[in-house]
mmCIF file of the C-alpha atoms, coordinates in Angstrom:
data_MODEL
# 
_entry.id   MODEL 
# 
loop_
_atom_site.group_PDB 
_atom_site.id 
_atom_site.type_symbol 
_atom_site.label_atom_id 
_atom_site.label_alt_id 
_atom_site.label_comp_id 
_atom_site.label_asym_id 
_atom_site.label_entity_id 
_atom_site.label_seq_id 
_atom_site.pdbx_PDB_ins_code 
_atom_site.Cartn_x 
_atom_site.Cartn_y 
_atom_site.Cartn_z 
_atom_site.occupancy 
_atom_site.B_iso_or_equiv 
_atom_site.pdbx_formal_charge 
_atom_site.auth_seq_id 
_atom_site.auth_comp_id 
_atom_site.auth_asym_id 
_atom_site.auth_atom_id 
_atom_site.pdbx_PDB_model_num 
ATOM 1  C CA . MET A 1 1  ? 130.137 63.006  94.189  1.00 0.00 ? 1  MET A CA 1 
ATOM 2  C CA . ASN A 1 2  ? 128.511 66.229  95.445  1.00 0.00 ? 2  ASN A CA 1 
ATOM 3  C CA . CYS A 1 3  ? 126.188 67.548  92.664  1.00 0.00 ? 3  CYS A CA 1 
ATOM 4  C CA . ARG A 1 4  ? 123.072 68.702  92.809  1.00 0.00 ? 4  ARG A CA 1 
ATOM 5  C CA . ARG A 1 5  ? 120.268 67.395  90.208  1.00 0.00 ? 5  ARG A CA 1 
ATOM 6  C CA . CYS A 1 6  ? 118.996 69.888  87.404  1.00 0.00 ? 6  CYS A CA 1 
ATOM 7  C CA . GLY A 1 7  ? 116.043 72.118  88.290  1.00 0.00 ? 7  GLY A CA 1 
ATOM 8  C CA . SER A 1 8  ? 116.704 72.282  91.952  1.00 0.00 ? 8  SER A CA 1 
ATOM 9  C CA . LYS A 1 9  ? 115.446 74.973  93.688  1.00 0.00 ? 9  LYS A CA 1 
ATOM 10 C CA . PRO A 1 10 ? 118.718 76.949  93.902  1.00 0.00 ? 10 PRO A CA 1 
ATOM 11 C CA . ALA A 1 11 ? 119.087 76.745  90.165  1.00 0.00 ? 11 ALA A CA 1 
ATOM 12 C CA . LEU A 1 12 ? 115.600 78.083  89.551  1.00 0.00 ? 12 LEU A CA 1 
ATOM 13 C CA . GLY A 1 13 ? 116.113 80.996  91.960  1.00 0.00 ? 13 GLY A CA 1 
ATOM 14 C CA . LEU A 1 14 ? 119.294 81.878  89.762  1.00 0.00 ? 14 LEU A CA 1 
ATOM 15 C CA . TRP A 1 15 ? 117.330 81.770  86.710  1.00 0.00 ? 15 TRP A CA 1 
ATOM 16 C CA . MET A 1 16 ? 114.734 83.814  88.117  1.00 0.00 ? 16 MET A CA 1 
ATOM 17 C CA . LEU A 1 17 ? 117.109 86.455  89.133  1.00 0.00 ? 17 LEU A CA 1 
ATOM 18 C CA . ILE A 1 18 ? 118.528 86.087  85.481  1.00 0.00 ? 18 ILE A CA 1 
ATOM 19 C CA . ALA A 1 19 ? 114.998 86.907  84.069  1.00 0.00 ? 19 ALA A CA 1 
ATOM 20 C CA . VAL A 1 20 ? 114.431 89.800  86.294  1.00 0.00 ? 20 VAL A CA 1 
ATOM 21 C CA . ALA A 1 21 ? 117.971 91.246  85.222  1.00 0.00 ? 21 ALA A CA 1 
ATOM 22 C CA . ASP A 1 22 ? 116.996 90.653  81.771  1.00 0.00 ? 22 ASP A CA 1 
ATOM 23 C CA . VAL A 1 23 ? 113.578 92.395  82.045  1.00 0.00 ? 23 VAL A CA 1 
ATOM 24 C CA . ALA A 1 24 ? 115.684 95.438  83.576  1.00 0.00 ? 24 ALA A CA 1 
ATOM 25 C CA . LEU A 1 25 ? 118.125 95.629  80.620  1.00 0.00 ? 25 LEU A CA 1 
ATOM 26 C CA . LEU A 1 26 ? 115.560 95.485  78.283  1.00 0.00 ? 26 LEU A CA 1 
ATOM 27 C CA . ALA A 1 27 ? 113.726 98.485  79.850  1.00 0.00 ? 27 ALA A CA 1 
ATOM 28 C CA . ALA A 1 28 ? 116.733 100.260 80.062  1.00 0.00 ? 28 ALA A CA 1 
ATOM 29 C CA . ALA A 1 29 ? 117.343 99.786  76.255  1.00 0.00 ? 29 ALA A CA 1 
ATOM 30 C CA . ALA A 1 30 ? 113.777 100.469 75.204  1.00 0.00 ? 30 ALA A CA 1 
ATOM 31 C CA . GLY A 1 31 ? 113.838 103.447 77.208  1.00 0.00 ? 31 GLY A CA 1 
ATOM 32 C CA . PRO A 1 32 ? 111.361 104.526 79.822  1.00 0.00 ? 32 PRO A CA 1 
ATOM 33 C CA . LEU A 1 33 ? 108.848 106.215 77.706  1.00 0.00 ? 33 LEU A CA 1 
ATOM 34 C CA . LEU A 1 34 ? 108.244 102.944 75.911  1.00 0.00 ? 34 LEU A CA 1 
ATOM 35 C CA . VAL A 1 35 ? 108.342 100.966 78.997  1.00 0.00 ? 35 VAL A CA 1 
ATOM 36 C CA . LEU A 1 36 ? 105.599 103.529 80.349  1.00 0.00 ? 36 LEU A CA 1 
ATOM 37 C CA . LEU A 1 37 ? 103.354 103.239 77.353  1.00 0.00 ? 37 LEU A CA 1 
ATOM 38 C CA . VAL A 1 38 ? 103.277 99.342  77.546  1.00 0.00 ? 38 VAL A CA 1 
ATOM 39 C CA . VAL A 1 39 ? 102.659 99.477  81.396  1.00 0.00 ? 39 VAL A CA 1 
ATOM 40 C CA . ILE A 1 40 ? 99.818  102.079 80.871  1.00 0.00 ? 40 ILE A CA 1 
ATOM 41 C CA . GLY A 1 41 ? 98.552  99.526  77.843  1.00 0.00 ? 41 GLY A CA 1 
ATOM 42 C CA . VAL A 1 42 ? 98.421  96.599  80.166  1.00 0.00 ? 42 VAL A CA 1 
ATOM 43 C CA . ALA A 1 43 ? 96.833  98.652  82.916  1.00 0.00 ? 43 ALA A CA 1 
ATOM 44 C CA . ALA A 1 44 ? 94.042  99.772  80.299  1.00 0.00 ? 44 ALA A CA 1 
ATOM 45 C CA . VAL A 1 45 ? 93.501  96.376  79.297  1.00 0.00 ? 45 VAL A CA 1 
ATOM 46 C CA . THR A 1 46 ? 93.136  95.074  82.869  1.00 0.00 ? 46 THR A CA 1 
ATOM 47 C CA . ALA A 1 47 ? 90.872  97.815  83.841  1.00 0.00 ? 47 ALA A CA 1 
ATOM 48 C CA . GLY A 1 48 ? 88.635  96.928  80.664  1.00 0.00 ? 48 GLY A CA 1 
ATOM 49 C CA . VAL A 1 49 ? 88.350  93.172  81.660  1.00 0.00 ? 49 VAL A CA 1 
ATOM 50 C CA . VAL A 1 50 ? 87.536  93.932  85.120  1.00 0.00 ? 50 VAL A CA 1 
ATOM 51 C CA . GLY A 1 51 ? 85.017  96.667  84.273  1.00 0.00 ? 51 GLY A CA 1 
ATOM 52 C CA . LEU A 1 52 ? 83.249  94.098  81.841  1.00 0.00 ? 52 LEU A CA 1 
ATOM 53 C CA . ARG A 1 53 ? 83.118  91.466  84.544  1.00 0.00 ? 53 ARG A CA 1 
ATOM 54 C CA . VAL A 1 54 ? 81.980  93.800  86.989  1.00 0.00 ? 54 VAL A CA 1 
ATOM 55 C CA . MET A 1 55 ? 79.095  95.199  84.557  1.00 0.00 ? 55 MET A CA 1 
ATOM 56 C CA . SER A 1 56 ? 78.075  91.482  83.269  1.00 0.00 ? 56 SER A CA 1 
ATOM 57 C CA . LYS A 1 57 ? 77.208  90.343  86.775  1.00 0.00 ? 57 LYS A CA 1 
ATOM 58 C CA . ARG A 1 58 ? 73.146  90.118  87.371  1.00 0.00 ? 58 ARG A CA 1 
ATOM 59 C CA . ALA A 1 59 ? 71.501  92.551  89.831  1.00 0.00 ? 59 ALA A CA 1 
ATOM 60 C CA . THR A 1 60 ? 70.513  90.352  92.847  1.00 0.00 ? 60 THR A CA 1 
ATOM 61 C CA . GLY A 1 61 ? 67.576  91.798  94.328  1.00 0.00 ? 61 GLY A CA 1 
ATOM 62 C CA . PRO A 1 62 ? 64.934  90.250  97.045  1.00 0.00 ? 62 PRO A CA 1 
ATOM 63 C CA . ALA A 1 63 ? 62.832  87.728  95.766  1.00 0.00 ? 63 ALA A CA 1 
ATOM 64 C CA . ASP A 1 64 ? 59.488  88.323  95.016  1.00 0.00 ? 64 ASP A CA 1 
ATOM 65 C CA . VAL A 1 65 ? 57.206  87.655  97.842  1.00 0.00 ? 65 VAL A CA 1 
ATOM 66 C CA . VAL A 1 66 ? 53.514  87.050  97.504  1.00 0.00 ? 66 VAL A CA 1 
ATOM 67 C CA . VAL A 1 67 ? 51.301  88.502  100.330 1.00 0.00 ? 67 VAL A CA 1 
ATOM 68 C CA . ARG A 1 68 ? 48.283  86.944  101.224 1.00 0.00 ? 68 ARG A CA 1 
ATOM 69 C CA . ARG A 1 69 ? 45.406  87.969  103.583 1.00 0.00 ? 69 ARG A CA 1 
ATOM 70 C CA . ARG A 1 70 ? 44.162  85.644  106.328 1.00 0.00 ? 70 ARG A CA 1 
ATOM 71 C CA . ALA A 1 71 ? 40.748  84.873  105.779 1.00 0.00 ? 71 ALA A CA 1 
# 
């Protein structure tokens, strides 16, 4: 017998192509305006998360140096 086992790489690649085609069909059915709104929403949420992470970082300044005079 010359059968491939289930879940081999060619089958996985085929399922990925089917998934991309499904997304394209859904985008065509929903309409470009709705897809654009969803993409803008995802971009806004991503920008908000990145902005919060950048703002929450503590400022790292130079350490306090104690200057002493020689006796």
